[in-house]
Amino acid sequence: MYRASKHPVVHLELHTPDLARAREALARLCGWEPEHIEAAGGSYEAIDLGGLDGGIVECATCRPLWLPYVEVPDIREATERARALGAKVMLEPREGPAGWRSTVAVPAGGEIAFWQPKR
């Protein structure tokens, strides 16, 4: 029987078309106090989720969605494996200041971001 290796969720982001409204709702509902960070791509709100880093991103999404970031040892291999298993690659592997990320949409499983940190 095949057993995939387990990779930890290392970051959780809320993608929303209304950052201010999401920030207010989550602060009132969960007591989270987001910290505003100016990012190259626009506004970002960093949040501490109690041992897990997270954030709120304002973007052109049709509905708010939570995107878990799963750490993988090889971003390209993980992305290609997802594609081979029927996932749609939403964002090809892309390098950032701290590592590489990609995003896939898994049929009947939602969206997942893969993350490979720079070491």
Tab-separated table of N, CA and C in Angstrom:
chain	number	residue	atom	x	y	z
A	1	MET	N	0.835	-1.179	0.000
A	1	MET	CA	0.000	0.000	0.000
A	1	MET	C	0.881	1.242	0.000
A	2	TYR	N	0.568	2.190	-0.853
A	2	TYR	CA	1.327	3.434	-0.938
A	2	TYR	C	0.956	4.361	0.205
A	3	ARG	N	1.968	4.919	0.842
A	3	ARG	CA	1.743	5.919	1.884
A	3	ARG	C	2.605	7.130	1.557
A	4	ALA	N	1.949	8.236	1.326
A	4	ALA	CA	2.686	9.470	1.057
A	4	ALA	C	3.379	9.931	2.331
A	5	SER	N	4.544	10.521	2.170
A	5	SER	CA	5.211	11.073	3.345
A	5	SER	C	4.409	12.271	3.838
A	6	LYS	N	4.468	12.495	5.120
A	6	LYS	CA	3.700	13.589	5.708
A	6	LYS	C	4.527	14.860	5.704
A	7	HIS	N	3.911	15.920	5.254
A	7	HIS	CA	4.564	17.225	5.220
A	7	HIS	C	3.741	18.179	6.077
A	8	PRO	N	4.390	18.957	6.933
A	8	PRO	CA	3.650	19.816	7.853
A	8	PRO	C	3.078	21.071	7.173
A	9	VAL	N	1.950	21.505	7.693
A	9	VAL	CA	1.418	22.815	7.311
A	9	VAL	C	2.241	23.827	8.102
A	10	VAL	N	2.871	24.761	7.407
A	10	VAL	CA	3.762	25.713	8.057
A	10	VAL	C	3.240	27.153	8.020
A	11	HIS	N	2.168	27.378	7.268
A	11	HIS	CA	1.639	28.739	7.141
A	11	HIS	C	0.197	28.621	6.655
A	12	LEU	N	-0.654	29.537	7.088
A	12	LEU	CA	-2.047	29.533	6.661
A	12	LEU	C	-2.443	30.953	6.303
A	13	GLU	N	-2.926	31.137	5.069
A	13	GLU	CA	-3.307	32.468	4.598
A	13	GLU	C	-4.769	32.517	4.214
A	14	LEU	N	-5.398	33.622	4.564
A	14	LEU	CA	-6.740	33.905	4.094
A	14	LEU	C	-6.610	34.824	2.891
A	15	HIS	N	-7.113	34.393	1.754
A	15	HIS	CA	-7.152	35.228	0.549
A	15	HIS	C	-8.568	35.794	0.468
A	16	THR	N	-8.677	37.117	0.379
A	16	THR	CA	-9.974	37.779	0.431
A	16	THR	C	-10.010	39.000	-0.469
A	17	PRO	N	-11.181	39.324	-1.011
A	17	PRO	CA	-11.291	40.555	-1.799
A	17	PRO	C	-11.467	41.797	-0.916
A	18	ASP	N	-11.665	41.621	0.405
A	18	ASP	CA	-11.910	42.747	1.314
A	18	ASP	C	-11.081	42.583	2.580
A	19	LEU	N	-9.830	43.048	2.536
A	19	LEU	CA	-8.892	42.871	3.628
A	19	LEU	C	-9.380	43.545	4.911
A	20	ALA	N	-9.859	44.767	4.827
A	20	ALA	CA	-10.285	45.497	6.024
A	20	ALA	C	-11.432	44.777	6.729
A	21	ARG	N	-12.389	44.337	5.974
A	21	ARG	CA	-13.544	43.638	6.556
A	21	ARG	C	-13.130	42.291	7.168
A	22	ALA	N	-12.255	41.564	6.478
A	22	ALA	CA	-11.777	40.283	7.000
A	22	ALA	C	-10.975	40.490	8.278
A	23	ARG	N	-10.113	41.495	8.274
A	23	ARG	CA	-9.297	41.790	9.459
A	23	ARG	C	-10.186	42.075	10.661
A	24	GLU	N	-11.181	42.914	10.479
A	24	GLU	CA	-12.081	43.277	11.562
A	24	GLU	C	-12.868	42.055	12.061
A	25	ALA	N	-13.401	41.274	11.144
A	25	ALA	CA	-14.201	40.106	11.519
A	25	ALA	C	-13.368	39.092	12.302
A	26	LEU	N	-12.148	38.815	11.837
A	26	LEU	CA	-11.313	37.822	12.508
A	26	LEU	C	-10.789	38.322	13.848
A	27	ALA	N	-10.561	39.621	13.958
A	27	ALA	CA	-10.141	40.192	15.238
A	27	ALA	C	-11.267	40.046	16.259
A	28	ARG	N	-12.482	40.351	15.850
A	28	ARG	CA	-13.633	40.259	16.758
A	28	ARG	C	-13.979	38.811	17.074
A	29	LEU	N	-13.917	37.958	16.083
A	29	LEU	CA	-14.301	36.563	16.251
A	29	LEU	C	-13.256	35.740	17.003
A	30	CYS	N	-11.985	35.914	16.645
A	30	CYS	CA	-10.919	35.055	17.181
A	30	CYS	C	-9.932	35.774	18.098
A	31	GLY	N	-10.033	37.107	18.178
A	31	GLY	CA	-9.099	37.858	18.998
A	31	GLY	C	-7.731	38.053	18.356
A	32	TRP	N	-7.632	37.767	17.075
A	32	TRP	CA	-6.354	37.933	16.379
A	32	TRP	C	-6.079	39.407	16.147
A	33	GLU	N	-4.840	39.809	16.341
A	33	GLU	CA	-4.426	41.187	16.119
A	33	GLU	C	-3.417	41.210	14.974
A	34	PRO	N	-3.907	41.310	13.753
A	34	PRO	CA	-3.003	41.303	12.595
A	34	PRO	C	-2.026	42.470	12.623
A	35	GLU	N	-0.827	42.213	12.115
A	35	GLU	CA	0.212	43.241	11.994
A	35	GLU	C	0.358	43.582	10.517
A	36	HIS	N	0.165	44.860	10.182
A	36	HIS	CA	0.245	45.290	8.785
A	36	HIS	C	1.696	45.266	8.315
A	37	ILE	N	1.899	44.675	7.150
A	37	ILE	CA	3.225	44.613	6.531
A	37	ILE	C	3.079	45.095	5.087
A	38	GLU	N	3.937	46.006	4.680
A	38	GLU	CA	3.942	46.422	3.279
A	38	GLU	C	4.737	45.393	2.489
A	39	ALA	N	4.104	44.801	1.512
A	39	ALA	CA	4.736	43.783	0.676
A	39	ALA	C	4.812	44.292	-0.757
A	40	ALA	N	5.691	43.691	-1.532
A	40	ALA	CA	5.864	44.105	-2.928
A	40	ALA	C	4.564	44.000	-3.718
A	41	GLY	N	3.764	42.981	-3.409
A	41	GLY	CA	2.526	42.758	-4.142
A	41	GLY	C	1.337	43.522	-3.595
A	42	GLY	N	1.497	44.274	-2.496
A	42	GLY	CA	0.390	45.010	-1.911
A	42	GLY	C	0.297	44.789	-0.416
A	43	SER	N	-0.869	45.025	0.144
A	43	SER	CA	-1.068	44.927	1.584
A	43	SER	C	-1.090	43.480	2.056
A	44	TYR	N	-0.542	43.280	3.248
A	44	TYR	CA	-0.501	41.965	3.866
A	44	TYR	C	-0.660	42.154	5.364
A	45	GLU	N	-1.444	41.321	5.983
A	45	GLU	CA	-1.638	41.345	7.422
A	45	GLU	C	-1.105	40.035	7.992
A	46	ALA	N	-0.043	40.102	8.788
A	46	ALA	CA	0.531	38.908	9.415
A	46	ALA	C	-0.244	38.617	10.697
A	47	ILE	N	-0.519	37.333	10.944
A	47	ILE	CA	-1.209	36.947	12.170
A	47	ILE	C	-0.530	35.737	12.794
A	48	ASP	N	-0.502	35.728	14.123
A	48	ASP	CA	0.012	34.591	14.880
A	48	ASP	C	-1.189	33.727	15.216
A	49	LEU	N	-1.204	32.515	14.705
A	49	LEU	CA	-2.329	31.615	14.903
A	49	LEU	C	-2.082	30.644	16.052
A	50	GLY	N	-1.271	31.067	17.011
A	50	GLY	CA	-1.007	30.202	18.158
A	50	GLY	C	-0.026	29.094	17.850
A	51	GLY	N	1.134	29.445	17.346
A	51	GLY	CA	2.142	28.459	16.998
A	51	GLY	C	2.280	28.229	15.508
A	52	LEU	N	1.364	28.760	14.750
A	52	LEU	CA	1.420	28.662	13.291
A	52	LEU	C	1.351	30.079	12.745
A	53	ASP	N	2.279	30.420	11.864
A	53	ASP	CA	2.241	31.736	11.241
A	53	ASP	C	1.131	31.780	10.216
A	54	GLY	N	0.576	32.953	10.042
A	54	GLY	CA	-0.481	33.102	9.061
A	54	GLY	C	-0.537	34.507	8.530
A	55	GLY	N	-1.516	34.741	7.680
A	55	GLY	CA	-1.665	36.066	7.121
A	55	GLY	C	-2.990	36.233	6.409
A	56	ILE	N	-3.295	37.482	6.128
A	56	ILE	CA	-4.479	37.838	5.361
A	56	ILE	C	-3.993	38.614	4.148
A	57	VAL	N	-4.396	38.156	2.968
A	57	VAL	CA	-3.962	38.752	1.717
A	57	VAL	C	-5.182	39.277	0.965
A	58	GLU	N	-5.111	40.518	0.514
A	58	GLU	CA	-6.184	41.039	-0.327
A	58	GLU	C	-5.824	40.759	-1.778
A	59	CYS	N	-6.728	40.085	-2.473
A	59	CYS	CA	-6.475	39.738	-3.868
A	59	CYS	C	-7.800	39.594	-4.603
A	60	ALA	N	-7.721	39.437	-5.897
A	60	ALA	CA	-8.914	39.363	-6.749
A	60	ALA	C	-9.493	37.956	-6.767
A	61	THR	N	-9.855	37.459	-5.617
A	61	THR	CA	-10.496	36.148	-5.532
A	61	THR	C	-12.010	36.355	-5.542
A	62	CYS	N	-12.743	35.425	-6.113
A	62	CYS	CA	-14.204	35.587	-6.189
A	62	CYS	C	-14.864	35.355	-4.839
A	63	ARG	N	-14.176	34.643	-3.946
A	63	ARG	CA	-14.703	34.413	-2.597
A	63	ARG	C	-13.516	34.199	-1.661
A	64	PRO	N	-13.664	34.537	-0.385
A	64	PRO	CA	-12.565	34.302	0.554
A	64	PRO	C	-12.254	32.811	0.663
A	65	LEU	N	-10.970	32.486	0.763
A	65	LEU	CA	-10.577	31.091	0.962
A	65	LEU	C	-9.300	31.012	1.776
A	66	TRP	N	-9.213	29.960	2.575
A	66	TRP	CA	-8.019	29.696	3.365
A	66	TRP	C	-7.090	28.817	2.550
A	67	LEU	N	-5.817	29.197	2.505
A	67	LEU	CA	-4.815	28.475	1.723
A	67	LEU	C	-3.724	27.965	2.661
A	68	PRO	N	-3.674	26.638	2.894
A	68	PRO	CA	-2.596	26.100	3.722
A	68	PRO	C	-1.313	25.955	2.903
A	69	TYR	N	-0.190	26.310	3.521
A	69	TYR	CA	1.123	26.137	2.913
A	69	TYR	C	1.752	24.890	3.520
A	70	VAL	N	2.085	23.916	2.677
A	70	VAL	CA	2.654	22.649	3.104
A	70	VAL	C	4.131	22.634	2.714
A	71	GLU	N	5.001	22.413	3.708
A	71	GLU	CA	6.435	22.395	3.422
A	71	GLU	C	6.817	21.107	2.718
A	72	VAL	N	7.575	21.247	1.639
A	72	VAL	CA	8.044	20.105	0.853
A	72	VAL	C	9.546	20.241	0.626
A	73	PRO	N	10.247	19.130	0.434
A	73	PRO	CA	11.693	19.211	0.212
A	73	PRO	C	12.068	19.694	-1.190
A	74	ASP	N	11.187	19.504	-2.170
A	74	ASP	CA	11.497	19.892	-3.550
A	74	ASP	C	10.235	20.450	-4.203
A	75	ILE	N	10.187	21.754	-4.375
A	75	ILE	CA	8.994	22.431	-4.880
A	75	ILE	C	8.604	21.958	-6.279
A	76	ARG	N	9.578	21.771	-7.135
A	76	ARG	CA	9.266	21.346	-8.503
A	76	ARG	C	8.704	19.921	-8.535
A	77	GLU	N	9.305	19.028	-7.758
A	77	GLU	CA	8.828	17.649	-7.715
A	77	GLU	C	7.410	17.585	-7.158
A	78	ALA	N	7.144	18.329	-6.082
A	78	ALA	CA	5.807	18.318	-5.472
A	78	ALA	C	4.764	18.859	-6.447
A	79	THR	N	5.114	19.917	-7.163
A	79	THR	CA	4.178	20.522	-8.124
A	79	THR	C	3.906	19.567	-9.277
A	80	GLU	N	4.939	18.943	-9.806
A	80	GLU	CA	4.756	18.002	-10.915
A	80	GLU	C	3.991	16.755	-10.486
A	81	ARG	N	4.241	16.298	-9.261
A	81	ARG	CA	3.500	15.138	-8.745
A	81	ARG	C	2.018	15.471	-8.631
A	82	ALA	N	1.710	16.658	-8.144
A	82	ALA	CA	0.306	17.083	-8.041
A	82	ALA	C	-0.340	17.128	-9.422
A	83	ARG	N	0.385	17.668	-10.395
A	83	ARG	CA	-0.134	17.739	-11.771
A	83	ARG	C	-0.408	16.330	-12.307
A	84	ALA	N	0.526	15.412	-12.069
A	84	ALA	CA	0.373	14.036	-12.548
A	84	ALA	C	-0.815	13.333	-11.887
A	85	LEU	N	-1.162	13.758	-10.684
A	85	LEU	CA	-2.287	13.168	-9.965
A	85	LEU	C	-3.611	13.869	-10.268
A	86	GLY	N	-3.591	14.816	-11.221
A	86	GLY	CA	-4.826	15.452	-11.663
A	86	GLY	C	-5.096	16.834	-11.114
A	87	ALA	N	-4.173	17.389	-10.345
A	87	ALA	CA	-4.363	18.740	-9.827
A	87	ALA	C	-4.097	19.767	-10.928
A	88	LYS	N	-4.760	20.898	-10.832
A	88	LYS	CA	-4.505	22.014	-11.738
A	88	LYS	C	-3.490	22.922	-11.062
A	89	VAL	N	-2.408	23.230	-11.751
A	89	VAL	CA	-1.392	24.115	-11.184
A	89	VAL	C	-1.860	25.555	-11.396
A	90	MET	N	-2.139	26.234	-10.279
A	90	MET	CA	-2.623	27.611	-10.308
A	90	MET	C	-1.471	28.603	-10.352
A	91	LEU	N	-0.368	28.239	-9.713
A	91	LEU	CA	0.832	29.074	-9.692
A	91	LEU	C	2.034	28.156	-9.799
A	92	GLU	N	2.772	28.293	-10.886
A	92	GLU	CA	3.993	27.504	-11.063
A	92	GLU	C	5.003	27.901	-9.988
A	93	PRO	N	5.973	27.035	-9.676
A	93	PRO	CA	6.967	27.383	-8.660
A	93	PRO	C	7.575	28.761	-8.918
A	94	ARG	N	7.584	29.543	-7.849
A	94	ARG	CA	8.058	30.927	-7.925
A	94	ARG	C	8.960	31.196	-6.727
A	95	GLU	N	10.093	31.847	-6.990
A	95	GLU	CA	11.034	32.162	-5.919
A	95	GLU	C	10.675	33.480	-5.267
A	96	GLY	N	10.787	33.509	-3.945
A	96	GLY	CA	10.614	34.730	-3.168
A	96	GLY	C	11.821	34.909	-2.275
A	97	PRO	N	11.807	35.914	-1.428
A	97	PRO	CA	12.972	36.189	-0.586
A	97	PRO	C	13.329	35.060	0.388
A	98	ALA	N	12.325	34.327	0.875
A	98	ALA	CA	12.584	33.300	1.885
A	98	ALA	C	12.484	31.874	1.350
A	99	GLY	N	12.039	31.713	0.096
A	99	GLY	CA	11.891	30.371	-0.444
A	99	GLY	C	11.069	30.348	-1.709
A	100	TRP	N	10.597	29.170	-2.067
A	100	TRP	CA	9.821	28.975	-3.294
A	100	TRP	C	8.417	28.522	-2.916
A	101	ARG	N	7.448	28.889	-3.742
A	101	ARG	CA	6.071	28.437	-3.521
A	101	ARG	C	5.406	28.142	-4.843
A	102	SER	N	4.398	27.298	-4.777
A	102	SER	CA	3.519	27.035	-5.909
A	102	SER	C	2.144	26.760	-5.323
A	103	THR	N	1.123	26.834	-6.152
A	103	THR	CA	-0.239	26.581	-5.687
A	103	THR	C	-0.922	25.637	-6.654
A	104	VAL	N	-1.616	24.655	-6.099
A	104	VAL	CA	-2.352	23.697	-6.918
A	104	VAL	C	-3.795	23.608	-6.424
A	105	ALA	N	-4.695	23.287	-7.345
A	105	ALA	CA	-6.097	23.030	-7.009
A	105	ALA	C	-6.324	21.539	-7.195
A	106	VAL	N	-6.680	20.890	-6.117
A	106	VAL	CA	-6.889	19.445	-6.120
A	106	VAL	C	-8.376	19.163	-6.328
A	107	PRO	N	-8.728	18.367	-7.351
A	107	PRO	CA	-10.144	18.057	-7.554
A	107	PRO	C	-10.767	17.520	-6.259
A	108	ALA	N	-11.856	18.123	-5.859
A	108	ALA	CA	-12.591	17.740	-4.642
A	108	ALA	C	-11.772	17.902	-3.371
A	109	GLY	N	-10.658	18.640	-3.443
A	109	GLY	CA	-9.824	18.799	-2.257
A	109	GLY	C	-9.404	20.222	-1.967
A	110	GLY	N	-9.798	21.164	-2.798
A	110	GLY	CA	-9.445	22.560	-2.554
A	110	GLY	C	-8.069	22.926	-3.062
A	111	GLU	N	-7.606	24.099	-2.651
A	111	GLU	CA	-6.291	24.593	-3.066
A	111	GLU	C	-5.275	24.391	-1.953
A	112	ILE	N	-4.046	24.087	-2.362
A	112	ILE	CA	-2.925	23.879	-1.448
A	112	ILE	C	-1.723	24.604	-2.038
A	113	ALA	N	-0.969	25.274	-1.172
A	113	ALA	CA	0.289	25.876	-1.600
A	113	ALA	C	1.423	24.993	-1.106
A	114	PHE	N	2.403	24.766	-1.961
A	114	PHE	CA	3.606	24.060	-1.555
A	114	PHE	C	4.659	25.107	-1.229
A	115	TRP	N	5.492	24.827	-0.225
A	115	TRP	CA	6.509	25.773	0.233
A	115	TRP	C	7.822	25.049	0.451
A	116	GLN	N	8.881	25.581	-0.158
A	116	GLN	CA	10.239	25.062	0.049
A	116	GLN	C	11.081	26.222	0.551
A	117	PRO	N	11.442	26.224	1.838
A	117	PRO	CA	12.239	27.331	2.363
A	117	PRO	C	13.673	27.290	1.862
A	118	LYS	N	14.281	28.464	1.822
A	118	LYS	CA	15.710	28.536	1.516
A	118	LYS	C	16.452	28.137	2.775
A	119	ARG	N	17.492	27.373	2.611
A	119	ARG	CA	18.258	26.914	3.783
A	119	ARG	C	19.673	27.376	3.674
